CSV table of C-alpha atoms and ligand atoms in Angstrom, one decimal:
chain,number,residue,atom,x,y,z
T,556,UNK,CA,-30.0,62.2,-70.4
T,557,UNK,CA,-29.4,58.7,-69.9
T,558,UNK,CA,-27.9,57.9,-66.7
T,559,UNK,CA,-26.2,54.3,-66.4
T,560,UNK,CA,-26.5,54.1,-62.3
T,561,UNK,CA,-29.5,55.2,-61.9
T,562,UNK,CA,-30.5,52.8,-65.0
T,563,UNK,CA,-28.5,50.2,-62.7
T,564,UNK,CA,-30.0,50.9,-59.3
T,565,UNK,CA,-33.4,50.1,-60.8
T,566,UNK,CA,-32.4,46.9,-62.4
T,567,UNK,CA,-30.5,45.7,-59.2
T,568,UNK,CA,-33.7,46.4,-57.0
T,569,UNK,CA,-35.4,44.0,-60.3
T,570,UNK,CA,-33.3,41.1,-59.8
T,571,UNK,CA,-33.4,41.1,-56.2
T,572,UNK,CA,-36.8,40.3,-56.1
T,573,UNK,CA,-36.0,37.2,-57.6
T,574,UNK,CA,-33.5,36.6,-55.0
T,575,UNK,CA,-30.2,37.2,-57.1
T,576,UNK,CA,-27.6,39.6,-56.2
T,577,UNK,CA,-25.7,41.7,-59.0
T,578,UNK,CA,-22.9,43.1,-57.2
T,579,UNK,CA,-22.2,39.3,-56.9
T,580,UNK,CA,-22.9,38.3,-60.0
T,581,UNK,CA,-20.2,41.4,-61.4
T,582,UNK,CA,-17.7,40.1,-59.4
T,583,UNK,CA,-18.1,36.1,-60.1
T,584,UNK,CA,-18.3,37.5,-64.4
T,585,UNK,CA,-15.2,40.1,-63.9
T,586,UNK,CA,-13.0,36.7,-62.5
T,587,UNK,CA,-13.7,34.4,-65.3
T,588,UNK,CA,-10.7,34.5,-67.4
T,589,UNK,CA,-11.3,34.3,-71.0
T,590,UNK,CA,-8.5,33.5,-73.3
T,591,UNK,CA,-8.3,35.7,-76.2
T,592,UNK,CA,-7.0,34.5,-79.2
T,593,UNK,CA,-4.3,36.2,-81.3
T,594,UNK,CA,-5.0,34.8,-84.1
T,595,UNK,CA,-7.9,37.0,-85.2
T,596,UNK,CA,-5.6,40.1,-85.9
T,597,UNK,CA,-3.7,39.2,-88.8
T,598,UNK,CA,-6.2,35.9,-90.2
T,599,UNK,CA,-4.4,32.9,-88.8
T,600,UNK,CA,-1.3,33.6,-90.5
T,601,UNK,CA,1.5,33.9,-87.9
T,602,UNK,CA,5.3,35.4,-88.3
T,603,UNK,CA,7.4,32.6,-88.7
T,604,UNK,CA,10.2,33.5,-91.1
T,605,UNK,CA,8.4,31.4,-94.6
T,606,UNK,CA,5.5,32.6,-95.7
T,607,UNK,CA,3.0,29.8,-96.1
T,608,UNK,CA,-0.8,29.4,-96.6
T,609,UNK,CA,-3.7,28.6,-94.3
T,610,UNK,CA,-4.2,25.2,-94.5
T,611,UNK,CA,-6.2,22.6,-92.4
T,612,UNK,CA,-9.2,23.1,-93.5
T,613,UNK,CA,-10.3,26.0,-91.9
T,614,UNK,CA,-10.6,29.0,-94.1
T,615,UNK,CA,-10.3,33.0,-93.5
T,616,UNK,CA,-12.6,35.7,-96.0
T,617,UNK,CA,-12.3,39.0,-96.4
T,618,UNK,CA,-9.6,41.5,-96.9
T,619,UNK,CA,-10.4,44.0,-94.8
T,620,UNK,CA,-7.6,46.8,-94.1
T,621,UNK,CA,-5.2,47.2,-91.6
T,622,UNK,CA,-4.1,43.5,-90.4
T,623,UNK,CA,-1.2,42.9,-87.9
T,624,UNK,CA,1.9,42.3,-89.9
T,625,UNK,CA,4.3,42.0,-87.6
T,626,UNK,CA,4.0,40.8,-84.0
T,627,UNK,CA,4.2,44.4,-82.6
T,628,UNK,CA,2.1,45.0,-84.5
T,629,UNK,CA,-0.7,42.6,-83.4
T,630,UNK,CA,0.6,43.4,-79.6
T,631,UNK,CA,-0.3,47.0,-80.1
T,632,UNK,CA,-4.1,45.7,-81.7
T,633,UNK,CA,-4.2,43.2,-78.7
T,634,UNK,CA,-3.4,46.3,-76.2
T,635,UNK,CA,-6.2,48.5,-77.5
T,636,UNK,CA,-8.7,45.8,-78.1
T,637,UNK,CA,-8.0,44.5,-74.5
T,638,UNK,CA,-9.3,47.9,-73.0
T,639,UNK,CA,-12.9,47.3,-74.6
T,640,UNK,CA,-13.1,43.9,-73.0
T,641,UNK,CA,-14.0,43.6,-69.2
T,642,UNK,CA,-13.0,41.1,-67.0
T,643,UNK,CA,-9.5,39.0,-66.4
T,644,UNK,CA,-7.9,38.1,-69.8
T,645,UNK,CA,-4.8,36.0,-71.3
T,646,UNK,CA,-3.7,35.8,-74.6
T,647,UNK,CA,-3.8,32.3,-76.7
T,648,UNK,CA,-1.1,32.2,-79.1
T,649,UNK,CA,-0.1,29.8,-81.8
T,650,UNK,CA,3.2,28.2,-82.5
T,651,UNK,CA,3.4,29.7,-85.4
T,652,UNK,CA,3.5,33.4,-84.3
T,653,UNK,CA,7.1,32.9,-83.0
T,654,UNK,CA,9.7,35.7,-83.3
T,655,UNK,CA,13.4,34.7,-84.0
T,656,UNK,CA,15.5,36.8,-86.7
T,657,UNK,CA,15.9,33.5,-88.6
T,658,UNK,CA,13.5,30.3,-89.9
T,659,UNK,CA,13.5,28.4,-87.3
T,660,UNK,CA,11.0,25.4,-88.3
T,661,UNK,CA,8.4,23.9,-85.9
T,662,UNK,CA,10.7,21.4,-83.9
T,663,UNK,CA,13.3,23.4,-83.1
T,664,UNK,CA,11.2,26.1,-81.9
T,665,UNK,CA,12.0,27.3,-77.7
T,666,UNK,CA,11.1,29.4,-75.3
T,667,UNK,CA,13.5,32.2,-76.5
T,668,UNK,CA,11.3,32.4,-79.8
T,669,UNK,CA,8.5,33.7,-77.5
T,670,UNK,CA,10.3,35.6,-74.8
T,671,UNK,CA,9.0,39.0,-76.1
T,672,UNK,CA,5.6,37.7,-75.6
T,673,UNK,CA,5.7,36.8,-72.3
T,674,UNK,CA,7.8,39.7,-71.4
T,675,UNK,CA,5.1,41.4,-72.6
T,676,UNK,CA,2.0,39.7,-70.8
T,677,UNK,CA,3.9,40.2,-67.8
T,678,UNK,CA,4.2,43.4,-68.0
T,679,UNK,CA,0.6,43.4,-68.3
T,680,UNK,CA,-0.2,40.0,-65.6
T,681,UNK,CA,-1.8,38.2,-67.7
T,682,UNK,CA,-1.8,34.4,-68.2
T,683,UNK,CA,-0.6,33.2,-71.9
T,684,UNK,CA,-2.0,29.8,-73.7
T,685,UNK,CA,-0.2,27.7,-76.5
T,686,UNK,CA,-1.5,25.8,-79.7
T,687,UNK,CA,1.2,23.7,-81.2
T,688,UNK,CA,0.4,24.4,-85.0
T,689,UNK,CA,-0.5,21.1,-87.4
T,690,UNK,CA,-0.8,22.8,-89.9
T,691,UNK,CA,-0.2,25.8,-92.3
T,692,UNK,CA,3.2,23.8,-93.6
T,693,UNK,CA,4.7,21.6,-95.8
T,694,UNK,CA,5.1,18.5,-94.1
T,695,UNK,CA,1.3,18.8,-93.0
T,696,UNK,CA,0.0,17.9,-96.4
T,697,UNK,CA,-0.6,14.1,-95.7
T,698,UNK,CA,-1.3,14.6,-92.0
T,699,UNK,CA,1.1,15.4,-88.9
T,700,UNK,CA,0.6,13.2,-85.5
T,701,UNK,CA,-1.3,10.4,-87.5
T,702,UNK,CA,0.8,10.4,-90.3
T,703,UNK,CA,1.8,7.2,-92.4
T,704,UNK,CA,5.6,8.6,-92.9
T,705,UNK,CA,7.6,7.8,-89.8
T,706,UNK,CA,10.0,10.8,-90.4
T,707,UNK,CA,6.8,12.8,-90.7
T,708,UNK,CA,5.3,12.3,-87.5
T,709,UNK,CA,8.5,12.0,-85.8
T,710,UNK,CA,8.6,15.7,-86.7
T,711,UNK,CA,5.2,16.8,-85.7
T,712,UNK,CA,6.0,15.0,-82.2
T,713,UNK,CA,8.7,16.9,-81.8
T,714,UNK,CA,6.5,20.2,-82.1
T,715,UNK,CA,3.7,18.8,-79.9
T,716,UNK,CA,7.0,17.9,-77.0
T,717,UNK,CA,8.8,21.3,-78.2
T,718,UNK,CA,5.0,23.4,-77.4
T,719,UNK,CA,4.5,21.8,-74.0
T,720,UNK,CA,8.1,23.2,-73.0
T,721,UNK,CA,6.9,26.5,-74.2
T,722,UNK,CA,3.7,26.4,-72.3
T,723,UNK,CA,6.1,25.6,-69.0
T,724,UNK,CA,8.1,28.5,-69.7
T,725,UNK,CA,4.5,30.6,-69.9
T,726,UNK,CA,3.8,28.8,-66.8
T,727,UNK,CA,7.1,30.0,-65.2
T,728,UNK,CA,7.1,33.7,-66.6
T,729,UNK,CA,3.6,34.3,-65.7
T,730,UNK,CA,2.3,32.5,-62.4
T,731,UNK,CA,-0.5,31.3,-64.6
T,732,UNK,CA,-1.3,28.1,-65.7
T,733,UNK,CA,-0.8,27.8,-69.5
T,734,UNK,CA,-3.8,25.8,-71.9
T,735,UNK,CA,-2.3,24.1,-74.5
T,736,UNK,CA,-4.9,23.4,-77.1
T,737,UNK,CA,-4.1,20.5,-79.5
T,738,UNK,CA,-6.0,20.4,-82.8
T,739,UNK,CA,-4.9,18.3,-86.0
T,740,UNK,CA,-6.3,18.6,-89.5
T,741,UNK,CA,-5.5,15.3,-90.3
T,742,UNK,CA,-8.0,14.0,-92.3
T,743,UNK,CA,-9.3,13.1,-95.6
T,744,UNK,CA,-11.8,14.2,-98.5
T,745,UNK,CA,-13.1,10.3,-99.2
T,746,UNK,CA,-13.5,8.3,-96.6
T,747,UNK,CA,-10.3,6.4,-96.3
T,748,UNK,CA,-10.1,2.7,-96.8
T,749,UNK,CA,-8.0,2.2,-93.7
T,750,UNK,CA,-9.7,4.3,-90.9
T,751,UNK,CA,-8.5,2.7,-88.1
T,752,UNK,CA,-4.5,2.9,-88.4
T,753,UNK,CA,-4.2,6.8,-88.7
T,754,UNK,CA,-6.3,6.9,-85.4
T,755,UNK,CA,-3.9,4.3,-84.0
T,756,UNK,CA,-1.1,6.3,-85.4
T,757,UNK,CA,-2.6,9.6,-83.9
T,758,UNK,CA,-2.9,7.9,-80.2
T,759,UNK,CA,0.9,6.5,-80.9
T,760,UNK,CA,1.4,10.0,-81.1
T,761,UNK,CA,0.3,12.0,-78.2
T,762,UNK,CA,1.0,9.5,-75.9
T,763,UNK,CA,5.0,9.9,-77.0
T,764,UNK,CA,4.2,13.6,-76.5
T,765,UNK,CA,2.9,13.5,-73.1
T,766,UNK,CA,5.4,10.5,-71.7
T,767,UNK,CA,8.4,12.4,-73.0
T,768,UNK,CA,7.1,16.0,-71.4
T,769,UNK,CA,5.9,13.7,-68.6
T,770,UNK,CA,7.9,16.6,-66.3
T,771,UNK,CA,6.7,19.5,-67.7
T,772,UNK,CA,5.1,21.7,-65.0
T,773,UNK,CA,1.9,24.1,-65.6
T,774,UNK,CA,0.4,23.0,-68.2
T,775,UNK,CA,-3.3,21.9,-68.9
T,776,UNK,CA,-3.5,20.1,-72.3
T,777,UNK,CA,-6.9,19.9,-74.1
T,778,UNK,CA,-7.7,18.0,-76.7
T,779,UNK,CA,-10.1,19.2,-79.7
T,780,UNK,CA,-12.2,17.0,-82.0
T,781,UNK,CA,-13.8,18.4,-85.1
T,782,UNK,CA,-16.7,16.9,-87.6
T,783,UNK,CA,-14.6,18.1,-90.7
T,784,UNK,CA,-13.0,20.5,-92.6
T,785,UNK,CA,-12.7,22.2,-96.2
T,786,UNK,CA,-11.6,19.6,-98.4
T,787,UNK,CA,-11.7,17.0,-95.8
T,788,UNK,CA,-14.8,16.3,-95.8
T,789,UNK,CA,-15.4,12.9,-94.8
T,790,UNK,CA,-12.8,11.4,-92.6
T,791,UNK,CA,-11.3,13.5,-89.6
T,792,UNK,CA,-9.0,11.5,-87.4
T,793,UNK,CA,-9.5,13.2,-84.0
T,794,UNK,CA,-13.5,12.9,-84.7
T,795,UNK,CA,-15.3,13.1,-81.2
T,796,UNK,CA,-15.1,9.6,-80.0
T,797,UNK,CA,-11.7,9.6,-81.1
T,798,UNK,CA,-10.5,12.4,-78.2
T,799,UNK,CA,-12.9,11.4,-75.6
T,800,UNK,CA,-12.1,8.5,-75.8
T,801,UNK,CA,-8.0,9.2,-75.1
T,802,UNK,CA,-9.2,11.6,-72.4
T,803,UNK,CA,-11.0,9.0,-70.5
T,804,UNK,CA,-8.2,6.6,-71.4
T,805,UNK,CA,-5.9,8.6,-70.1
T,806,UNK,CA,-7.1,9.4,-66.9
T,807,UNK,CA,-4.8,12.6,-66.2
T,808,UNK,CA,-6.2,15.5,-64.4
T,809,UNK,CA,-4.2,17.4,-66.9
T,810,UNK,CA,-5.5,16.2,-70.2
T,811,UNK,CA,-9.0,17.1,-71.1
T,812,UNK,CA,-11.6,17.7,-73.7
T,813,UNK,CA,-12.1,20.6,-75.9
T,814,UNK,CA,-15.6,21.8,-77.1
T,815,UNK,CA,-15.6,23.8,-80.2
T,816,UNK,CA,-18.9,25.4,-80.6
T,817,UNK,CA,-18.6,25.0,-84.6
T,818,UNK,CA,-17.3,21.3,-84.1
T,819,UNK,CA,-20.1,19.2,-84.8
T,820,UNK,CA,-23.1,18.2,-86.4
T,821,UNK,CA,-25.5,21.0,-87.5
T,822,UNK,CA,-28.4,20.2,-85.1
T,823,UNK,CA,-26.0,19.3,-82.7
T,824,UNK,CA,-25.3,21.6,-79.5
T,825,UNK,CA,-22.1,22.1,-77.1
T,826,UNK,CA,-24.6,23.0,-74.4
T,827,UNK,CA,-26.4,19.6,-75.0
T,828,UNK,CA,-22.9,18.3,-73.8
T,829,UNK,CA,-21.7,19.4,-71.2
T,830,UNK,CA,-23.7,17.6,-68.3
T,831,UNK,CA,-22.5,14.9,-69.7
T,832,UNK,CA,-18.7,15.1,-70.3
T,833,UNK,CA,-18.8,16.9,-65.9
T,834,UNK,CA,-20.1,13.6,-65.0
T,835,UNK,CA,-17.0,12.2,-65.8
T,836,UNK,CA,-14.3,14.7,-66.1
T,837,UNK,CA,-13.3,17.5,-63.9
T,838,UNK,CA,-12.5,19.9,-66.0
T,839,UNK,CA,-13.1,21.1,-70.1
T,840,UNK,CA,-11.9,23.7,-72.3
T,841,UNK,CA,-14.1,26.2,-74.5
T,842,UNK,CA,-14.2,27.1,-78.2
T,843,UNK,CA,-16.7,30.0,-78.3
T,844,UNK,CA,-17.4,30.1,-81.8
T,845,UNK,CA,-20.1,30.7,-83.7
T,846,UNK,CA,-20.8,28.4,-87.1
T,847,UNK,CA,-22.5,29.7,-89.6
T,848,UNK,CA,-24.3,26.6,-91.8
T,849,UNK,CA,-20.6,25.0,-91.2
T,850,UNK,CA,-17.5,25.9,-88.8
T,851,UNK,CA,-17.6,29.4,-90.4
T,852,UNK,CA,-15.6,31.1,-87.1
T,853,UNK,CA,-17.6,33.8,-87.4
T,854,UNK,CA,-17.8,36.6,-84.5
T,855,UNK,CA,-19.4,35.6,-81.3
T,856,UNK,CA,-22.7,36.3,-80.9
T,857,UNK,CA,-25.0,37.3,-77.6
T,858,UNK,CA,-27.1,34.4,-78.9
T,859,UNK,CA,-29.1,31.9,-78.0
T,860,UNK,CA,-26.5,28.8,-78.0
T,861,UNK,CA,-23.6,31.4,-76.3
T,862,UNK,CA,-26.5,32.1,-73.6
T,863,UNK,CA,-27.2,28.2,-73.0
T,864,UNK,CA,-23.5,26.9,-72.6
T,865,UNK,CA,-22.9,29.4,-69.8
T,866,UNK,CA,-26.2,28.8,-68.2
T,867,UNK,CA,-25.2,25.6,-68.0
T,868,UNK,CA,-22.1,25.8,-66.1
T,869,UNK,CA,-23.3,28.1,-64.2
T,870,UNK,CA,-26.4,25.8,-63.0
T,871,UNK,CA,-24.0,23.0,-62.6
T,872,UNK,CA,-21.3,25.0,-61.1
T,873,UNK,CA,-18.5,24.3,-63.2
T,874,UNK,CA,-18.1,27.5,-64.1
T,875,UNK,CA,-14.8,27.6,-62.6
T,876,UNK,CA,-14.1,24.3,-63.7
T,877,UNK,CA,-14.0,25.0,-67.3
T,878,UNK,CA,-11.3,27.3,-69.5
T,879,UNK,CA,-12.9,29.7,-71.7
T,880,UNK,CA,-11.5,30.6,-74.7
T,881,UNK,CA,-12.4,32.5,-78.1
T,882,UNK,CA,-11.5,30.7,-81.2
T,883,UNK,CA,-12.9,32.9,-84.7
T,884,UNK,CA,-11.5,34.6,-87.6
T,885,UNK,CA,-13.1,37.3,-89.9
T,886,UNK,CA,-11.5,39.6,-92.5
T,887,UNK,CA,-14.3,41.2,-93.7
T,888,UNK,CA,-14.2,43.9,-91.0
T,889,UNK,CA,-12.0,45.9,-88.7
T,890,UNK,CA,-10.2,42.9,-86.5
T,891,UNK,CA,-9.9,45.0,-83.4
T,892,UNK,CA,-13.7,45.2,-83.8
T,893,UNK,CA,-14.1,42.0,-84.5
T,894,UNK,CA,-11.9,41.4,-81.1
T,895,UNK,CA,-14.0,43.4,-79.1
T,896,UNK,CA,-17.2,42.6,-80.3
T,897,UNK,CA,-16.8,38.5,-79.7
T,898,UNK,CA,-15.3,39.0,-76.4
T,899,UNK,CA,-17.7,40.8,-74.9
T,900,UNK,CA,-20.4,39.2,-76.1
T,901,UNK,CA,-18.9,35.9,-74.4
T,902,UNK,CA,-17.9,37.8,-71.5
T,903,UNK,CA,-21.8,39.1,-71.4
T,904,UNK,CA,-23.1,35.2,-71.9
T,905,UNK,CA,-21.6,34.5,-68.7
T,906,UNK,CA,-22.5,37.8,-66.9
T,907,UNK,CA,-26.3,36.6,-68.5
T,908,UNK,CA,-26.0,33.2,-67.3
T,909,UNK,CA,-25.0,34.3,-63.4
T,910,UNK,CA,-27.8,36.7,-63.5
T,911,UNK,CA,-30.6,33.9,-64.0
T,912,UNK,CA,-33.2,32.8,-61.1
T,913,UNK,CA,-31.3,29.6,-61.0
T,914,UNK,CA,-32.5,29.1,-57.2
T,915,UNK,CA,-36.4,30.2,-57.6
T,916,UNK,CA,-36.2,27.4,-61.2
T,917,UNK,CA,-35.1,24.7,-59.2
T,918,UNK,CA,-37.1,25.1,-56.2
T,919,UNK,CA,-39.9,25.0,-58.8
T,920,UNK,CA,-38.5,21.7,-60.5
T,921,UNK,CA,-38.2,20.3,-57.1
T,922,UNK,CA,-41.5,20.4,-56.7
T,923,UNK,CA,-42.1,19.2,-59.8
T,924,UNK,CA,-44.3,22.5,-60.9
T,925,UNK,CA,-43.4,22.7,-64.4
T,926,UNK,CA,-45.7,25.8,-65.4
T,927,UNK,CA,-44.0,28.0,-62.8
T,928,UNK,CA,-40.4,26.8,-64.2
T,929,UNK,CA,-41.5,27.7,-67.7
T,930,UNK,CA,-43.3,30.7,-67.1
T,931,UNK,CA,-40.5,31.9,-64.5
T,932,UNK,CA,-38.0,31.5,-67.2
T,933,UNK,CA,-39.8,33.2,-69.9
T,934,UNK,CA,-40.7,35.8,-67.9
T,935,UNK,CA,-37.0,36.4,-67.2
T,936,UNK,CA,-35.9,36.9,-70.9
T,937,UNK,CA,-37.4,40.5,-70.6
T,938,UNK,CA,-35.0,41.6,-67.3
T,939,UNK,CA,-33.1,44.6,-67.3
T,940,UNK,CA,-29.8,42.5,-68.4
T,941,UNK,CA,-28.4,45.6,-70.5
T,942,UNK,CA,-28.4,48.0,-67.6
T,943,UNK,CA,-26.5,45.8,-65.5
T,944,UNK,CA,-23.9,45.0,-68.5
T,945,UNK,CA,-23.3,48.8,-69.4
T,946,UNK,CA,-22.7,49.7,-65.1
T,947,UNK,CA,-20.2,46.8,-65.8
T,948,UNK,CA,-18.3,47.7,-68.8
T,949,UNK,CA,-18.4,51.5,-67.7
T,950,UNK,CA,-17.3,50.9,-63.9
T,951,UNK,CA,-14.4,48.5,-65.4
T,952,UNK,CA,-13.7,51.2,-67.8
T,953,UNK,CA,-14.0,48.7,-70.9
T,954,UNK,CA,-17.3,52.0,-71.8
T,955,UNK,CA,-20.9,51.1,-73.0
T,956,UNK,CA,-23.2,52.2,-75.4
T,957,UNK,CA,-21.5,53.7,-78.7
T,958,UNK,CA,-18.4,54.7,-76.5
T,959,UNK,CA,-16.3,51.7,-77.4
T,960,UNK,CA,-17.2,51.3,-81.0
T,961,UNK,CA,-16.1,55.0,-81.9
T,962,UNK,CA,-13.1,54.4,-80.1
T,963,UNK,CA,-11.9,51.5,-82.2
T,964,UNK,CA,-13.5,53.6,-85.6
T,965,UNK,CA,-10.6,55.9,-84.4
T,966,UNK,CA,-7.9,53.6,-84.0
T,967,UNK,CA,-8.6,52.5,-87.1
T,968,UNK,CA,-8.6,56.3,-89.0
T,969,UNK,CA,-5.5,56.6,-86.9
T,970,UNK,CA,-3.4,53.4,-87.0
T,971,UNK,CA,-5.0,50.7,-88.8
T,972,UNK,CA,-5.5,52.3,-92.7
T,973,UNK,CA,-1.9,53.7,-92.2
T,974,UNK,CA,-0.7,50.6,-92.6
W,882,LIG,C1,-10.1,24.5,-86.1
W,882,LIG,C2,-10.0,24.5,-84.6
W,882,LIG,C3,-8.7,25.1,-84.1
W,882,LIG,C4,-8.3,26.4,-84.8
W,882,LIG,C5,-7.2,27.1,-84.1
W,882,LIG,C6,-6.6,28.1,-85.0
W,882,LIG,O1,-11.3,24.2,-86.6
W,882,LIG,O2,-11.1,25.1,-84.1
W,882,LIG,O3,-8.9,25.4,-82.7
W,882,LIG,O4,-9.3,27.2,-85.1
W,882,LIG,O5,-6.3,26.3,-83.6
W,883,LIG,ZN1,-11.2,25.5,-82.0
């Protein structure tokens, strides 16, 4: 029979040889709170009172069974998924998955449209995030924030001022801070013949957003670029320089840069990054993602690039300096499982990355002996890492091995193809 502590007390004699401490390493992983998004149990489509399509330029597949219809629904999916995933969570939500009896369009929305969710995480203590939502409406069509139509963007900076109120109330009714992640679509499939003024428009835009909130209490606001999108393929107005460049502008502790792992150039790496954005800003928030050939959003993986990012705030310490959160959408399988599966595959990247012989690698840099940091680090891809993972899951209860996965097979022959 296999036997998870003794498999552990072997691996934790393994790694301190190489002077790193698990019980530490547990504890530092178990704090890290990851921000789970809601959006992955029903396919990014929300509950506002109008049924509308995905738009933006991101795309769902699949058509798998048993998606959230209502928000109890994805509550209930959220609850079960949650006990599979170790560690301290909070739940990301989109403006879009507001409750109120009747329409109530994207400016107007308040905090009373979202009282059941927070009532809810509180019950539970955990921390909520906001995305105001650009998109996935009519007036979104010919962009929101960087629109040419005055009444248009009036309207879409209206939802940005309306979203940070909502994320003060989440700060109030939790203790937590609340991320607010802005993200616009607006873009084009031909490069436009007027690049500059939308961008112009856009920064018009969020600065009305943040000097009328100027007040609002709680709330960290980051700012995500993207490379392009379905059928805008060749013109995005919050490209890369575009939002580090208004974060440096700004100069706001509160505003900061979002990294979205499927936001960029194919040979291009968010791990490559990050050095380089901490020697200017103090903080960042996290897209784990995984693209597929483009931003596919397909389930994290444990892989290679998931691995690097948090080696890399680890080694830099910035660990705690940066908000994690999961951003991915597939309907080709059960959602709960596709829940469970990419957080705990990003909460093992950082349990990985604090389990590394940082100390014995950069004594061996400092002395400028490359082979040893090279052959150190290769040797260390073969440690025990999966014994110390399962002690984890199974001492937090979250269950290792095959445990988990026939749990949520049952949820779904119980709940999920009822519906
Ligand atoms: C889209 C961005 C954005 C969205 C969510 C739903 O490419 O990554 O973060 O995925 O806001
Ligand atoms: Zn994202």
């Amino acid at each position: 029979m296999f036997n998870t502590e003794k498999a552990y007390k072997q691996a934790k004699e393994y790694y301190k040889r190489y002077g790193i401490d698990t019980e530490k390493a547990i504890k530092l992983c178990d704090n890290v709170p990851i921000s789970i998004h809601c959006w992955q149990g029903d396919d990014v489509g929300g509950f506002e009172k109008s049924s509308k399509d995905l738009t933006g330029g991101i795309q769902v597949t699949g058509n798998y069974i048993g998606k959230a219809r209502t928000a109890d629904e994805l509550r209930a999916d959220l609850d079960f998924a949650m006990k599979y995933i170790p560690g301290v969570k909070k739940v990301n939500l989109h403006a879009n998955y507001q409750e109120s009896d009747k329409f109530v369009d994207r400016d107007e929305i308040r905090p009373e449209h979202f009282k059941k969710w927070a009532d809810w995480a509180v019950e539970r203590n955990i921390g909520l995030d906001f995305n105001p939502t650009y998109f996935s409406h009519p007036k979104s069509d010919n962009g929101t924030l960087s629109a040419a139509d005055d009444k248009v963007r009036d309207f879409w900076v209206k939802h940005g001022i309306a979203c940070r109120k909502i994320g003060q109330y989440f700060h109030e009714r939790t203790g937590k801070i609340c991320v607010i992640n802005h993200w616009t679509s607006d873009g084009s499939k031909e490069i436009p013949q007027d690049t500059l003024s939308p961008r112009l428009r856009l920064k018009d835009s969020y600065d009305r957003i943040f000097k009328e909130t100027s007040d609002v209490k709680g709330v960290v606001d980051g700012i995500e670029s993207k490379l392009f999108g379905i059928g805008l393929e060749s013109y995005t107005t919050g490209s890369f320089e575009f939002c580090i460049g208004y974060v440096m502008n700004k100069k706001k502790d509160h505003i900061i840069l979002t990294l979205d792992t499927g936001h960029y150039h194919p040979t291009e790496v968010v791990s490559a990054k990050l050095s380089g954005i901490f020697t200017f800003q103090k903080s960042l928030l996290l897209h784990v993602s995984r693209p597929v050939r483009w931003d596919s959003d397909h389930v994290v993986s444990f892989d290679d690039e998931t691995k690097a990012i948090f080696e890399e705030l680890v080694k830099m310490n910035k660990l705690k300096n940066t908000y994690v959160a999961t951003d991915y959408f597939d309907a080709s399988i059960n959602r709960v499982m596709a829940w469970a599966v990419g957080l705990r595959n990003t909460r093992k990247a950082i349990l990985a990355a604090l389990l590394q012989p940082n100390e014995m690698l950069m004594d061996a840099e400092g002395k400028n002996d490359h082979s040893t940091r090279l052959a150190l680090k290769e040797e260390f891809k073969s440690a025990p890492f999966g014994f110390v993972w399962d002690y984890y899951c199974e001492k937090t209860g979250a269950k290792a091995g095959l445990d988990w996965i026939n749990d949520i097979k049952q949820y779904e022959y119980n709940v999920l193809s009822k519906r």
